[in-house]
mmCIF file of C-alpha atoms in Angstrom:
data_model
loop_
_atom_site.group_PDB
_atom_site.id
_atom_site.type_symbol
_atom_site.label_atom_id
_atom_site.label_comp_id
_atom_site.label_asym_id
_atom_site.label_seq_id
_atom_site.Cartn_x
_atom_site.Cartn_y
_atom_site.Cartn_z
ATOM 1 C CA UNK A 1 0.000 0.000 0.000
ATOM 2 C CA UNK A 2 0.986 3.611 -0.430
ATOM 3 C CA UNK A 3 -0.522 7.045 -0.517
ATOM 4 C CA UNK A 4 -0.185 9.907 -2.994
ATOM 5 C CA UNK A 5 0.273 13.580 -2.203
ATOM 6 C CA UNK A 6 -2.814 14.983 -3.906
ATOM 7 C CA UNK A 7 -3.325 18.469 -2.505
ATOM 8 C CA UNK A 8 -2.301 21.227 -0.142
ATOM 9 C CA UNK A 9 -4.881 22.518 2.312
ATOM 10 C CA UNK A 10 -4.704 26.212 3.213
ATOM 11 C CA UNK A 11 -6.741 27.842 5.974
ATOM 12 C CA UNK A 12 -8.087 31.213 4.794
ATOM 13 C CA UNK A 13 -10.116 33.969 6.366
ATOM 14 C CA UNK A 14 -11.702 34.512 2.942
ATOM 15 C CA UNK A 15 -11.311 31.297 0.956
ATOM 16 C CA UNK A 16 -13.067 32.686 -2.127
ATOM 17 C CA UNK A 17 -10.919 35.817 -2.388
ATOM 18 C CA UNK A 18 -7.670 34.000 -1.643
ATOM 19 C CA UNK A 19 -8.668 31.258 -4.052
ATOM 20 C CA UNK A 20 -9.169 33.884 -6.726
ATOM 21 C CA UNK A 21 -5.665 35.206 -6.132
ATOM 22 C CA UNK A 22 -4.057 31.780 -6.411
ATOM 23 C CA UNK A 23 -6.133 30.802 -9.436
ATOM 24 C CA UNK A 24 -4.819 33.888 -11.234
ATOM 25 C CA UNK A 25 -1.294 33.293 -9.937
ATOM 26 C CA UNK A 26 -1.182 29.698 -11.202
ATOM 27 C CA UNK A 27 -3.493 29.972 -14.204
ATOM 28 C CA UNK A 28 -5.766 27.317 -12.667
ATOM 29 C CA UNK A 29 -9.512 26.847 -12.525
ATOM 30 C CA UNK A 30 -11.712 27.463 -9.487
ATOM 31 C CA UNK A 31 -14.551 25.338 -8.096
ATOM 32 C CA UNK A 32 -16.236 24.764 -4.747
ATOM 33 C CA UNK A 33 -17.599 21.677 -3.035
ATOM 34 C CA UNK A 34 -19.590 23.793 -0.595
ATOM 35 C CA UNK A 35 -19.646 26.979 1.492
ATOM 36 C CA UNK A 36 -16.274 27.844 2.983
ATOM 37 C CA UNK A 37 -14.300 25.655 0.586
ATOM 38 C CA UNK A 38 -12.561 26.736 -2.616
ATOM 39 C CA UNK A 39 -10.819 24.165 -4.815
ATOM 40 C CA UNK A 40 -8.077 24.965 -7.324
ATOM 41 C CA UNK A 41 -6.716 22.691 -10.033
ATOM 42 C CA UNK A 42 -5.370 23.054 -13.584
ATOM 43 C CA UNK A 43 -7.899 23.500 -16.362
ATOM 44 C CA UNK A 44 -8.836 20.125 -17.855
ATOM 45 C CA UNK A 45 -7.251 18.269 -14.928
ATOM 46 C CA UNK A 46 -8.688 14.875 -13.940
ATOM 47 C CA UNK A 47 -8.206 14.476 -10.180
ATOM 48 C CA UNK A 48 -6.106 12.890 -8.816
ATOM 49 C CA UNK A 49 -3.048 12.960 -11.071
ATOM 50 C CA UNK A 50 0.585 13.433 -9.970
ATOM 51 C CA UNK A 51 1.091 15.982 -12.742
ATOM 52 C CA UNK A 52 -0.237 18.529 -10.239
ATOM 53 C CA UNK A 53 -0.690 18.926 -6.493
ATOM 54 C CA UNK A 54 -3.993 20.778 -6.132
ATOM 55 C CA UNK A 55 -4.898 23.438 -3.569
ATOM 56 C CA UNK A 56 -7.922 23.402 -1.282
ATOM 57 C CA UNK A 57 -8.699 26.557 0.689
ATOM 58 C CA UNK A 58 -10.981 26.217 3.703
ATOM 59 C CA UNK A 59 -12.489 29.069 5.700
ATOM 60 C CA UNK A 60 -11.039 29.714 9.147
ATOM 61 C CA UNK A 61 -11.703 32.679 11.423
ATOM 62 C CA UNK A 62 -8.277 32.343 13.027
ATOM 63 C CA UNK A 63 -5.749 34.860 11.657
ATOM 64 C CA UNK A 64 -2.246 33.928 10.567
ATOM 65 C CA UNK A 65 0.210 34.755 13.361
ATOM 66 C CA UNK A 66 3.473 32.914 12.572
ATOM 67 C CA UNK A 67 5.490 31.944 9.516
ATOM 68 C CA UNK A 68 3.972 28.936 7.769
ATOM 69 C CA UNK A 69 5.958 25.710 7.908
ATOM 70 C CA UNK A 70 4.631 24.683 4.498
ATOM 71 C CA UNK A 71 4.837 26.881 1.393
ATOM 72 C CA UNK A 72 5.107 26.637 -2.371
ATOM 73 C CA UNK A 73 7.919 27.694 -4.690
ATOM 74 C CA UNK A 74 6.854 28.852 -8.147
ATOM 75 C CA UNK A 75 8.848 27.933 -11.257
ATOM 76 C CA UNK A 76 10.171 30.411 -13.837
ATOM 77 C CA UNK A 77 11.934 29.903 -17.145
ATOM 78 C CA UNK A 78 14.248 32.938 -17.330
ATOM 79 C CA UNK A 79 15.318 36.009 -15.384
ATOM 80 C CA UNK A 80 12.883 38.082 -17.429
ATOM 81 C CA UNK A 81 10.077 35.618 -16.699
ATOM 82 C CA UNK A 82 10.888 35.699 -12.974
ATOM 83 C CA UNK A 83 10.713 39.500 -12.943
ATOM 84 C CA UNK A 84 7.447 39.459 -14.898
ATOM 85 C CA UNK A 85 5.887 36.916 -12.524
ATOM 86 C CA UNK A 86 6.857 38.996 -9.489
ATOM 87 C CA UNK A 87 5.367 42.120 -11.056
ATOM 88 C CA UNK A 88 2.156 40.335 -12.015
ATOM 89 C CA UNK A 89 1.738 38.844 -8.548
ATOM 90 C CA UNK A 90 2.241 42.230 -6.922
ATOM 91 C CA UNK A 91 -0.459 43.593 -9.204
ATOM 92 C CA UNK A 92 -2.737 40.779 -7.987
ATOM 93 C CA UNK A 93 -2.179 41.721 -4.344
ATOM 94 C CA UNK A 94 0.979 39.889 -3.264
ATOM 95 C CA UNK A 95 3.717 41.707 -1.349
ATOM 96 C CA UNK A 96 7.449 41.244 -0.975
ATOM 97 C CA UNK A 97 8.353 39.449 2.249
ATOM 98 C CA UNK A 98 11.421 39.234 4.473
ATOM 99 C CA UNK A 99 11.821 35.941 6.325
ATOM 100 C CA UNK A 100 15.526 36.471 6.907
ATOM 101 C CA UNK A 101 16.516 35.108 3.500
ATOM 102 C CA UNK A 102 19.241 37.700 2.876
ATOM 103 C CA UNK A 103 20.673 38.109 -0.621
ATOM 104 C CA UNK A 104 19.237 35.188 -2.597
ATOM 105 C CA UNK A 105 18.379 34.721 -6.297
ATOM 106 C CA UNK A 106 14.754 33.886 -5.588
ATOM 107 C CA UNK A 107 12.052 36.326 -4.518
ATOM 108 C CA UNK A 108 10.154 35.776 -1.275
ATOM 109 C CA UNK A 109 6.580 37.035 -1.331
ATOM 110 C CA UNK A 110 3.366 36.810 0.680
ATOM 111 C CA UNK A 111 -0.144 36.350 -0.687
ATOM 112 C CA UNK A 112 -2.988 38.720 0.336
ATOM 113 C CA UNK A 113 -3.445 36.848 3.648
ATOM 114 C CA UNK A 114 0.263 36.816 4.443
ATOM 115 C CA UNK A 115 1.104 33.242 3.408
ATOM 116 C CA UNK A 116 4.730 33.085 2.339
ATOM 117 C CA UNK A 117 5.801 31.697 -1.030
ATOM 118 C CA UNK A 118 8.807 32.006 -3.330
ATOM 119 C CA UNK A 119 9.232 32.873 -6.993
ATOM 120 C CA UNK A 120 12.308 30.887 -7.932
ATOM 121 C CA UNK A 121 15.097 31.896 -10.239
ATOM 122 C CA UNK A 122 15.096 29.734 -13.400
ATOM 123 C CA UNK A 123 16.426 26.229 -12.753
ATOM 124 C CA UNK A 124 16.620 23.343 -15.262
ATOM 125 C CA UNK A 125 15.446 20.865 -12.604
ATOM 126 C CA UNK A 126 12.024 22.509 -12.514
ATOM 127 C CA UNK A 127 11.436 23.026 -16.214
ATOM 128 C CA UNK A 128 8.637 20.413 -16.385
ATOM 129 C CA UNK A 129 6.952 20.707 -12.981
ATOM 130 C CA UNK A 130 4.155 23.081 -13.910
ATOM 131 C CA UNK A 131 3.684 26.430 -12.128
ATOM 132 C CA UNK A 132 4.404 24.947 -8.696
ATOM 133 C CA UNK A 133 8.004 23.765 -8.709
ATOM 134 C CA UNK A 134 8.256 22.632 -5.104
ATOM 135 C CA UNK A 135 6.106 22.132 -2.032
ATOM 136 C CA UNK A 136 8.449 23.048 0.826
ATOM 137 C CA UNK A 137 8.135 21.837 4.420
ATOM 138 C CA UNK A 138 10.266 23.260 7.242
ATOM 139 C CA UNK A 139 11.717 20.576 9.481
ATOM 140 C CA UNK A 140 14.364 19.709 12.049
ATOM 141 C CA UNK A 141 15.661 16.479 10.450
ATOM 142 C CA UNK A 142 15.424 16.181 6.650
ATOM 143 C CA UNK A 143 16.801 12.635 6.663
ATOM 144 C CA UNK A 144 14.122 11.398 9.059
ATOM 145 C CA UNK A 145 11.406 13.195 7.116
ATOM 146 C CA UNK A 146 12.610 11.647 3.860
ATOM 147 C CA UNK A 147 12.463 8.193 5.440
ATOM 148 C CA UNK A 148 8.926 8.717 6.686
ATOM 149 C CA UNK A 149 7.439 10.416 3.625
ATOM 150 C CA UNK A 150 9.328 8.192 1.201
ATOM 151 C CA UNK A 151 7.725 5.169 2.892
ATOM 152 C CA UNK A 152 4.351 6.832 3.470
ATOM 153 C CA UNK A 153 3.900 7.717 -0.202
ATOM 154 C CA UNK A 154 4.885 6.230 -3.532
ATOM 155 C CA UNK A 155 7.116 9.251 -4.132
ATOM 156 C CA UNK A 156 10.797 8.671 -4.912
ATOM 157 C CA UNK A 157 13.539 10.186 -2.776
ATOM 158 C CA UNK A 158 15.847 12.118 -5.119
ATOM 159 C CA UNK A 159 18.260 13.806 -2.737
ATOM 160 C CA UNK A 160 18.997 13.665 0.972
ATOM 161 C CA UNK A 161 21.493 15.721 2.971
ATOM 162 C CA UNK A 162 21.663 17.041 6.512
ATOM 163 C CA UNK A 163 20.160 20.279 5.216
ATOM 164 C CA UNK A 164 17.365 19.178 2.916
ATOM 165 C CA UNK A 165 15.647 16.267 1.205
ATOM 166 C CA UNK A 166 13.785 16.147 -2.091
ATOM 167 C CA UNK A 167 11.081 13.721 -3.274
ATOM 168 C CA UNK A 168 8.952 13.503 -6.409
ATOM 169 C CA UNK A 169 6.187 11.297 -7.730
ATOM 170 C CA UNK A 170 7.483 7.940 -8.930
ATOM 171 C CA UNK A 171 5.995 8.825 -12.318
ATOM 172 C CA UNK A 172 8.509 11.653 -12.684
ATOM 173 C CA UNK A 173 5.923 14.380 -13.168
ATOM 174 C CA UNK A 174 4.570 17.303 -11.181
ATOM 175 C CA UNK A 175 6.193 19.289 -8.387
ATOM 176 C CA UNK A 176 8.840 18.161 -5.944
ATOM 177 C CA UNK A 177 8.331 17.797 -2.189
ATOM 178 C CA UNK A 178 11.238 19.294 -0.263
ATOM 179 C CA UNK A 179 12.053 19.157 3.452
ATOM 180 C CA UNK A 180 14.366 21.959 4.578
ATOM 181 C CA UNK A 181 16.142 22.133 7.918
ATOM 182 C CA UNK A 182 15.268 25.277 9.877
ATOM 183 C CA UNK A 183 16.068 26.325 13.459
ATOM 184 C CA UNK A 184 12.478 27.321 14.223
ATOM 185 C CA UNK A 185 10.345 24.910 16.225
ATOM 186 C CA UNK A 186 6.753 24.121 15.355
ATOM 187 C CA UNK A 187 4.199 26.023 17.436
ATOM 188 C CA UNK A 188 0.489 25.385 17.148
ATOM 189 C CA UNK A 189 -1.404 23.923 14.235
ATOM 190 C CA UNK A 190 -0.015 24.319 10.732
ATOM 191 C CA UNK A 191 -2.150 26.750 8.740
ATOM 192 C CA UNK A 192 -1.025 24.957 5.567
ATOM 193 C CA UNK A 193 -0.848 21.159 5.496
ATOM 194 C CA UNK A 194 -0.580 18.203 3.122
ATOM 195 C CA UNK A 195 -3.402 15.869 2.114
ATOM 196 C CA UNK A 196 -2.648 12.332 0.933
ATOM 197 C CA UNK A 197 -4.933 9.716 -0.603
ATOM 198 C CA UNK A 198 -4.627 5.918 -0.900
ATOM 199 C CA UNK A 199 -5.146 4.222 -4.248
ATOM 200 C CA UNK A 200 -8.566 2.878 -5.314
ATOM 201 C CA UNK A 201 -9.291 -0.435 -3.624
ATOM 202 C CA UNK A 202 -6.979 0.200 -0.673
ATOM 203 C CA UNK A 203 -8.356 0.238 2.848
ATOM 204 C CA UNK A 204 -8.219 3.623 4.588
ATOM 205 C CA UNK A 205 -8.044 2.211 8.119
ATOM 206 C CA UNK A 206 -5.317 -0.258 7.149
ATOM 207 C CA UNK A 207 -3.364 2.562 5.520
ATOM 208 C CA UNK A 208 -3.732 4.699 8.650
ATOM 209 C CA UNK A 209 -2.387 1.803 10.714
ATOM 210 C CA UNK A 210 0.559 1.417 8.328
ATOM 211 C CA UNK A 211 1.370 5.123 8.610
ATOM 212 C CA UNK A 212 1.315 4.853 12.392
ATOM 213 C CA UNK A 213 3.834 2.007 12.271
ATOM 214 C CA UNK A 214 6.076 4.324 10.215
ATOM 215 C CA UNK A 215 5.963 6.982 12.928
ATOM 216 C CA UNK A 216 2.767 8.944 12.386
ATOM 217 C CA UNK A 217 0.474 9.710 15.294
ATOM 218 C CA UNK A 218 -3.320 9.896 15.269
ATOM 219 C CA UNK A 219 -5.183 13.139 15.919
ATOM 220 C CA UNK A 220 -8.745 12.689 17.157
ATOM 221 C CA UNK A 221 -11.021 15.056 15.252
ATOM 222 C CA UNK A 222 -14.685 14.600 14.321
ATOM 223 C CA UNK A 223 -14.230 14.720 10.545
ATOM 224 C CA UNK A 224 -14.990 12.160 7.796
ATOM 225 C CA UNK A 225 -11.313 11.733 6.932
ATOM 226 C CA UNK A 226 -8.350 10.621 9.050
ATOM 227 C CA UNK A 227 -6.086 13.248 10.609
ATOM 228 C CA UNK A 228 -2.529 12.280 11.471
ATOM 229 C CA UNK A 229 0.762 13.982 12.287
ATOM 230 C CA UNK A 230 4.144 13.056 10.859
ATOM 231 C CA UNK A 231 7.114 12.333 13.157
ATOM 232 C CA UNK A 232 7.776 16.087 13.582
ATOM 233 C CA UNK A 233 4.162 16.855 14.437
ATOM 234 C CA UNK A 234 3.088 18.265 11.094
ATOM 235 C CA UNK A 235 -0.625 17.561 10.638
ATOM 236 C CA UNK A 236 -1.767 15.876 7.439
ATOM 237 C CA UNK A 237 -5.024 14.354 6.266
ATOM 238 C CA UNK A 238 -5.498 10.829 4.940
ATOM 239 C CA UNK A 239 -8.426 11.056 2.553
ATOM 240 C CA UNK A 240 -10.631 8.220 1.328
ATOM 241 C CA UNK A 241 -9.139 5.958 -1.367
ATOM 242 C CA UNK A 242 -9.760 7.119 -4.909
#
């Protein structure tokens, strides 16, 4: 058994407005499965498919108070394209952000609700990922996170060092998942988290049990899906097989 990273969940004070920003930013379509939920995926996309990791925004009255431990890096194809993307995103309502990055070739920004993201400098590695090059997760131990997430999902571990680890779908398409060592400790619930889904025909409860044997812990919430935390306490949702 294995799971697939299928989407990122983002808490938003105004899911519709923030969804509109990200739809324009990524060139994706917008839908909704109900009040307080905005779904984003590429036009013509048949969910789920590793060619893209979708975004679900869910309404939350709680404001953002700390730097997110999960963010996205956007791909660009040239220095001119990077500059144009930054300008366009600022026109859409994004702002430049300082998270202590110093002098780096990428641009750190924040969306209209303050969620950090990066517009990367052009890199050959990300030429075929789509608009989202990388889903980045802050962590204390990239090697341990690579072991857990490499076993939890069918994603392939591409690189592991003491400073970061990189995974990608075994099909070699879509964005990368990167774990980056940071000195900050996790405080409170993550405002942005990962959602994974077993394959059709798999058993959700059996998959949850397997994830727990790998080091995940159960979180007891009254929701129709299973909520777990990885070995560093990052919450993630195990959705129904499909």
